[in-house]
Amino acid sequence: MSFFLTLLLIFIAGAEPKVAQPIQDAKHFSYKKASGSNLVLNAFFPFDHDPSKDKRPAVVFFFGGGWKGGNPTQFASHCRYLASRGIVAMSADYRVNSRQGTSPFECVMDGKSAVRWIRQNSVELGVDPSRIAAGGGSAGGHVAAATGTITGHEEADENLFISSKPNAMILFNPVYDNGPDGYGQNIIGERFKEISPIHNIRKGTPPTIVFLGSEDKLIPVSTAFKFKAHMERVGSRSDLHIYEGQPHGFFNRGKNGNYYKKTVLEMDKFLVSLGWLDGKPSIKIP
């Protein structure tokens, strides 16, 4: 993308409240236009990556914010780290209530569109279409988990022959139960089973890693163990890391206790175990 086009995107983001501010040191790709908004993937590439010669794994992250707000910058540091390790890493803008007046259903549709766009453009991006992970935190974790579990809620004008399902999921205190005992039913209503990940686990759900604080007031630890049990019941891998005494959002960079680094280290190990990364993690914990 040219420098001037990047500046134009930034100018539009500043003047138009219907998009999130792009991450300035990323490359920007428009993956969807919806609700009057141009939705962008903020992409970080390995320094030695040549799309014409090799196909790298990819990870796309979705920010948290209760389906109401949030910004792709939340996962910029995660993306930079993964790019330094050899992965094409992206942080997606998607529709939220404060900018587009949308509901969680549209959030899920945008998540699916992002995964599909990456797979559809894998040749140009230098991405292996069979190694695409969806990740996110809180409501963004819901979006990521929904891409791996929910059927339907696809954009009719997209090429539905190209799958919107990721090959792995990386979930930070995710909202993955939207039922009466979970989070968000007051927003989603009686249709919760349509987009509640824990209610849609089936054979073939991608391998998943989950990070959760034991003192999370939004996502009970019991829900995390229930999700893990459901996953393993259908034969899917489900790694669960509980961090004692930690609240919702503990994993974000800048929080106390080096939990950003601790969770990134485990994310790296998970990707190594899948065969997506080689060598030792480069992140260091004091």
Short mmCIF file of C-alpha atoms in Angstrom, two decimals:
data_model
loop_
_atom_site.label_atom_id
_atom_site.label_comp_id
_atom_site.label_asym_id
_atom_site.label_seq_id
_atom_site.Cartn_x
_atom_site.Cartn_y
_atom_site.Cartn_z
CA MET A 1 0.00 0.00 0.00
CA SER A 2 1.36 3.44 -0.92
CA PHE A 3 2.27 6.02 1.70
CA PHE A 4 -0.37 8.40 0.38
CA LEU A 5 -3.11 5.77 0.49
CA THR A 6 -2.15 5.00 4.08
CA LEU A 7 -2.39 8.69 4.93
CA LEU A 8 -5.78 8.82 3.22
CA LEU A 9 -7.03 5.91 5.34
CA ILE A 10 -5.78 7.62 8.48
CA PHE A 11 -7.42 10.89 7.45
CA ILE A 12 -10.70 9.14 6.74
CA ALA A 13 -10.53 7.36 10.08
CA GLY A 14 -9.97 10.66 11.85
CA ALA A 15 -12.78 12.44 10.02
CA GLU A 16 -15.25 9.60 9.92
CA PRO A 17 -16.37 8.05 13.20
CA LYS A 18 -17.50 4.87 11.47
CA VAL A 19 -14.07 3.26 11.41
CA ALA A 20 -11.37 2.64 13.98
CA GLN A 21 -8.04 4.41 13.68
CA PRO A 22 -5.61 2.33 11.58
CA ILE A 23 -2.36 1.17 13.17
CA GLN A 24 0.19 3.44 11.55
CA ASP A 25 3.13 1.03 11.26
CA ALA A 26 0.97 -1.71 9.72
CA LYS A 27 0.00 -2.34 6.12
CA HIS A 28 -3.68 -1.78 5.54
CA PHE A 29 -6.05 -3.96 3.53
CA SER A 30 -9.74 -3.31 3.08
CA TYR A 31 -11.49 -6.64 3.58
CA LYS A 32 -15.10 -5.49 3.63
CA LYS A 33 -17.47 -2.58 3.18
CA ALA A 34 -20.57 -2.66 5.38
CA SER A 35 -22.85 -0.21 7.20
CA GLY A 36 -21.14 2.67 5.43
CA SER A 37 -17.72 1.62 6.74
CA ASN A 38 -14.55 0.46 5.06
CA LEU A 39 -13.27 -2.28 7.37
CA VAL A 40 -9.51 -2.70 7.44
CA LEU A 41 -7.03 -5.42 8.35
CA ASN A 42 -3.88 -4.00 9.94
CA ALA A 43 -1.20 -6.42 8.76
CA PHE A 44 2.34 -7.08 9.99
CA PHE A 45 4.68 -9.17 7.84
CA PRO A 46 7.93 -10.97 8.73
CA PHE A 47 10.88 -8.87 7.56
CA ASP A 48 12.20 -11.65 5.32
CA HIS A 49 8.83 -12.68 3.90
CA ASP A 50 8.55 -13.05 0.13
CA PRO A 51 4.94 -13.93 -0.80
CA SER A 52 6.07 -15.33 -4.14
CA LYS A 53 8.37 -17.87 -2.51
CA ASP A 54 6.90 -19.02 0.79
CA LYS A 55 3.54 -19.39 2.48
CA ARG A 56 3.44 -18.44 6.14
CA PRO A 57 0.85 -19.15 8.80
CA ALA A 58 -1.43 -16.22 9.62
CA VAL A 59 -3.20 -14.99 12.74
CA VAL A 60 -6.00 -12.42 12.77
CA PHE A 61 -6.99 -10.77 16.05
CA PHE A 62 -10.28 -9.12 17.04
CA PHE A 63 -10.29 -6.44 19.75
CA GLY A 64 -12.50 -6.44 22.84
CA GLY A 65 -15.06 -3.87 23.88
CA GLY A 66 -18.37 -5.55 24.58
CA TRP A 67 -19.38 -5.44 20.88
CA LYS A 68 -19.82 -1.70 21.52
CA GLY A 69 -16.35 -0.21 21.06
CA GLY A 70 -12.66 -1.00 21.02
CA ASN A 71 -9.73 -0.59 18.68
CA PRO A 72 -7.39 -2.86 16.68
CA THR A 73 -4.41 -1.31 18.48
CA GLN A 74 -5.19 -3.65 21.40
CA PHE A 75 -3.39 -6.47 19.58
CA ALA A 76 -0.72 -4.44 17.77
CA SER A 77 2.02 -5.71 20.09
CA HIS A 78 0.87 -9.31 19.65
CA CYS A 79 1.04 -8.83 15.89
CA ARG A 80 4.51 -7.29 15.95
CA TYR A 81 5.79 -10.17 18.06
CA LEU A 82 4.29 -12.86 15.84
CA ALA A 83 5.64 -11.16 12.71
CA SER A 84 9.10 -11.17 14.30
CA ARG A 85 8.68 -14.93 14.73
CA GLY A 86 7.69 -15.51 11.10
CA ILE A 87 3.90 -15.28 11.08
CA VAL A 88 1.74 -12.91 9.03
CA ALA A 89 -0.22 -11.25 11.84
CA MET A 90 -3.23 -8.97 11.51
CA SER A 91 -5.55 -6.98 13.75
CA ALA A 92 -8.99 -6.43 12.27
CA ASP A 93 -11.42 -3.57 12.52
CA TYR A 94 -15.00 -4.79 12.67
CA ARG A 95 -18.39 -3.19 13.19
CA VAL A 96 -19.39 -2.25 16.74
CA ASN A 97 -22.43 -0.57 18.23
CA SER A 98 -20.82 2.80 19.02
CA ARG A 99 -19.61 3.31 15.46
CA GLN A 100 -22.09 1.47 13.25
CA GLY A 101 -25.07 0.84 15.54
CA THR A 102 -24.71 -2.90 15.03
CA SER A 103 -25.30 -5.99 17.18
CA PRO A 104 -23.07 -8.98 18.02
CA PHE A 105 -24.54 -10.78 15.00
CA GLU A 106 -22.82 -8.32 12.65
CA CYS A 107 -19.60 -8.68 14.65
CA VAL A 108 -19.65 -12.42 13.97
CA MET A 109 -20.33 -11.86 10.28
CA ASP A 110 -17.36 -9.49 10.06
CA GLY A 111 -15.12 -12.02 11.78
CA LYS A 112 -16.09 -14.64 9.25
CA SER A 113 -15.53 -12.18 6.42
CA ALA A 114 -12.03 -11.40 7.68
CA VAL A 115 -10.98 -15.05 7.83
CA ARG A 116 -12.47 -15.68 4.39
CA TRP A 117 -10.74 -12.62 2.90
CA ILE A 118 -7.35 -13.77 4.19
CA ARG A 119 -7.87 -17.25 2.77
CA GLN A 120 -9.19 -15.87 -0.54
CA ASN A 121 -6.15 -13.57 -0.86
CA SER A 122 -3.62 -16.03 0.53
CA VAL A 123 -1.51 -16.09 -2.64
CA GLU A 124 -1.02 -12.33 -2.68
CA LEU A 125 -0.37 -12.24 1.07
CA GLY A 126 1.99 -15.19 1.06
CA VAL A 127 -0.19 -17.05 3.54
CA ASP A 128 -0.83 -20.78 3.86
CA PRO A 129 -4.66 -21.02 3.56
CA SER A 130 -4.63 -24.17 5.71
CA ARG A 131 -2.90 -22.40 8.62
CA ILE A 132 -5.02 -19.39 9.58
CA ALA A 133 -5.79 -18.74 13.25
CA ALA A 134 -8.43 -16.43 14.71
CA GLY A 135 -7.68 -14.75 18.01
CA GLY A 136 -9.16 -12.09 20.22
CA GLY A 137 -10.00 -10.83 23.67
CA SER A 138 -13.32 -10.58 25.52
CA ALA A 139 -15.97 -9.70 22.89
CA GLY A 140 -13.23 -10.06 20.28
CA GLY A 141 -12.59 -13.50 21.72
CA HIS A 142 -16.27 -14.19 21.12
CA VAL A 143 -15.89 -13.12 17.49
CA ALA A 144 -12.82 -15.34 17.06
CA ALA A 145 -14.48 -18.31 18.77
CA ALA A 146 -17.60 -17.84 16.67
CA THR A 147 -15.61 -18.10 13.44
CA GLY A 148 -14.48 -21.55 14.55
CA THR A 149 -17.81 -22.85 15.84
CA ILE A 150 -20.79 -21.09 14.26
CA THR A 151 -22.44 -22.18 11.03
CA GLY A 152 -24.35 -19.65 8.97
CA HIS A 153 -24.22 -15.88 9.55
CA GLU A 154 -22.21 -15.47 6.36
CA GLU A 155 -22.35 -12.53 3.94
CA ALA A 156 -24.43 -13.71 0.99
CA ASP A 157 -22.40 -11.71 -1.55
CA GLU A 158 -19.09 -13.36 -0.60
CA ASN A 159 -17.65 -16.50 -2.16
CA LEU A 160 -19.10 -19.06 0.23
CA PHE A 161 -17.09 -21.82 -1.41
CA ILE A 162 -14.12 -20.34 0.47
CA SER A 163 -14.29 -21.30 4.13
CA SER A 164 -14.55 -18.67 6.86
CA LYS A 165 -13.49 -21.20 9.50
CA PRO A 166 -10.01 -20.80 11.01
CA ASN A 167 -7.59 -23.66 11.57
CA ALA A 168 -6.84 -22.69 15.18
CA MET A 169 -8.12 -20.27 17.83
CA ILE A 170 -6.24 -18.11 20.36
CA LEU A 171 -8.69 -16.76 22.94
CA PHE A 172 -8.01 -14.25 25.73
CA ASN A 173 -10.78 -14.21 28.39
CA PRO A 174 -13.29 -14.87 25.60
CA VAL A 175 -17.03 -14.40 25.82
CA TYR A 176 -17.92 -17.88 24.61
CA ASP A 177 -21.16 -18.50 26.48
CA ASN A 178 -23.99 -16.14 25.54
CA GLY A 179 -26.67 -18.15 27.32
CA PRO A 180 -28.50 -17.42 30.59
CA ASP A 181 -25.45 -18.48 32.63
CA GLY A 182 -22.99 -16.60 30.45
CA TYR A 183 -22.45 -13.05 29.25
CA GLY A 184 -24.38 -10.94 26.77
CA GLN A 185 -27.80 -12.58 26.69
CA ASN A 186 -29.33 -9.21 27.62
CA ILE A 187 -27.85 -7.92 24.36
CA ILE A 188 -28.29 -10.97 22.14
CA GLY A 189 -31.62 -12.15 23.50
CA GLU A 190 -33.35 -15.45 22.84
CA ARG A 191 -31.31 -16.03 19.68
CA PHE A 192 -28.17 -16.64 21.76
CA LYS A 193 -27.76 -20.24 20.57
CA GLU A 194 -27.15 -18.98 17.04
CA ILE A 195 -23.85 -17.30 17.93
CA SER A 196 -22.88 -18.70 21.34
CA PRO A 197 -19.65 -20.66 20.74
CA ILE A 198 -20.08 -23.03 23.68
CA HIS A 199 -23.49 -24.07 22.32
CA ASN A 200 -22.08 -24.86 18.87
CA ILE A 201 -19.04 -27.03 19.54
CA ARG A 202 -19.00 -29.98 17.18
CA LYS A 203 -16.56 -32.43 15.65
CA GLY A 204 -13.95 -30.53 13.68
CA THR A 205 -13.81 -27.46 15.93
CA PRO A 206 -10.23 -26.13 15.57
CA PRO A 207 -7.56 -26.60 18.25
CA THR A 208 -7.79 -23.81 20.79
CA ILE A 209 -5.81 -22.12 23.53
CA VAL A 210 -7.62 -20.07 26.19
CA PHE A 211 -6.22 -17.60 28.73
CA LEU A 212 -8.35 -16.58 31.73
CA GLY A 213 -7.87 -14.90 35.09
CA SER A 214 -9.28 -16.69 38.12
CA GLU A 215 -10.89 -13.42 39.31
CA ASP A 216 -12.57 -12.57 36.01
CA LYS A 217 -16.01 -11.19 36.93
CA LEU A 218 -17.39 -11.55 33.39
CA ILE A 219 -16.15 -15.01 32.39
CA PRO A 220 -16.45 -17.60 35.19
CA VAL A 221 -13.70 -20.18 35.46
CA SER A 222 -16.43 -22.82 35.45
CA THR A 223 -17.38 -21.71 31.93
CA ALA A 224 -13.80 -22.21 30.80
CA PHE A 225 -13.72 -25.75 32.13
CA LYS A 226 -17.12 -26.45 30.55
CA PHE A 227 -15.85 -25.23 27.17
CA LYS A 228 -12.74 -27.40 27.51
CA ALA A 229 -14.83 -30.46 28.39
CA HIS A 230 -17.16 -29.92 25.42
CA MET A 231 -14.19 -29.52 23.09
CA GLU A 232 -12.48 -32.67 24.29
CA ARG A 233 -15.75 -34.59 24.09
CA VAL A 234 -15.83 -34.04 20.31
CA GLY A 235 -12.12 -34.78 19.94
CA SER A 236 -10.83 -31.21 19.66
CA ARG A 237 -7.75 -29.94 21.46
CA SER A 238 -8.45 -27.30 24.10
CA ASP A 239 -5.57 -25.86 26.13
CA LEU A 240 -6.62 -23.81 29.16
CA HIS A 241 -4.36 -21.49 31.17
CA ILE A 242 -5.81 -20.03 34.38
CA TYR A 243 -3.90 -17.17 36.01
CA GLU A 244 -4.49 -16.98 39.74
CA GLY A 245 -5.87 -13.71 41.10
CA GLN A 246 -6.10 -12.00 37.73
CA PRO A 247 -9.12 -9.98 36.55
CA HIS A 248 -10.69 -9.47 33.13
CA GLY A 249 -8.22 -7.95 30.66
CA PHE A 250 -5.13 -8.99 32.63
CA PHE A 251 -3.33 -10.10 29.46
CA ASN A 252 -3.12 -6.68 27.82
CA ARG A 253 0.26 -5.03 27.42
CA GLY A 254 0.97 -2.53 30.17
CA LYS A 255 -0.86 -4.41 32.89
CA ASN A 256 0.96 -5.40 36.07
CA GLY A 257 2.69 -8.72 36.52
CA ASN A 258 4.16 -9.39 33.06
CA TYR A 259 1.01 -11.26 32.08
CA TYR A 260 1.23 -9.89 28.56
CA LYS A 261 4.59 -11.61 28.17
CA LYS A 262 3.50 -14.73 30.02
CA THR A 263 0.47 -15.24 27.77
CA VAL A 264 2.40 -14.40 24.60
CA LEU A 265 4.98 -17.01 25.60
CA GLU A 266 2.26 -19.66 25.93
CA MET A 267 0.71 -18.53 22.64
CA ASP A 268 4.11 -19.01 20.98
CA LYS A 269 4.47 -22.51 22.47
CA PHE A 270 0.98 -23.40 21.24
CA LEU A 271 1.85 -22.34 17.70
CA VAL A 272 5.12 -24.29 17.88
CA SER A 273 3.16 -27.37 18.96
CA LEU A 274 0.95 -27.00 15.88
CA GLY A 275 4.02 -26.89 13.66
CA TRP A 276 3.36 -23.28 12.70
CA LEU A 277 6.52 -21.89 14.32
CA ASP A 278 10.04 -23.22 14.73
CA GLY A 279 12.66 -22.65 17.37
CA LYS A 280 12.39 -21.09 20.79
CA PRO A 281 10.17 -18.14 21.70
CA SER A 282 12.04 -14.85 21.52
CA ILE A 283 10.02 -13.14 24.25
CA LYS A 284 11.78 -12.96 27.61
CA ILE A 285 10.14 -12.86 31.04
CA PRO A 286 12.20 -11.17 33.80
#
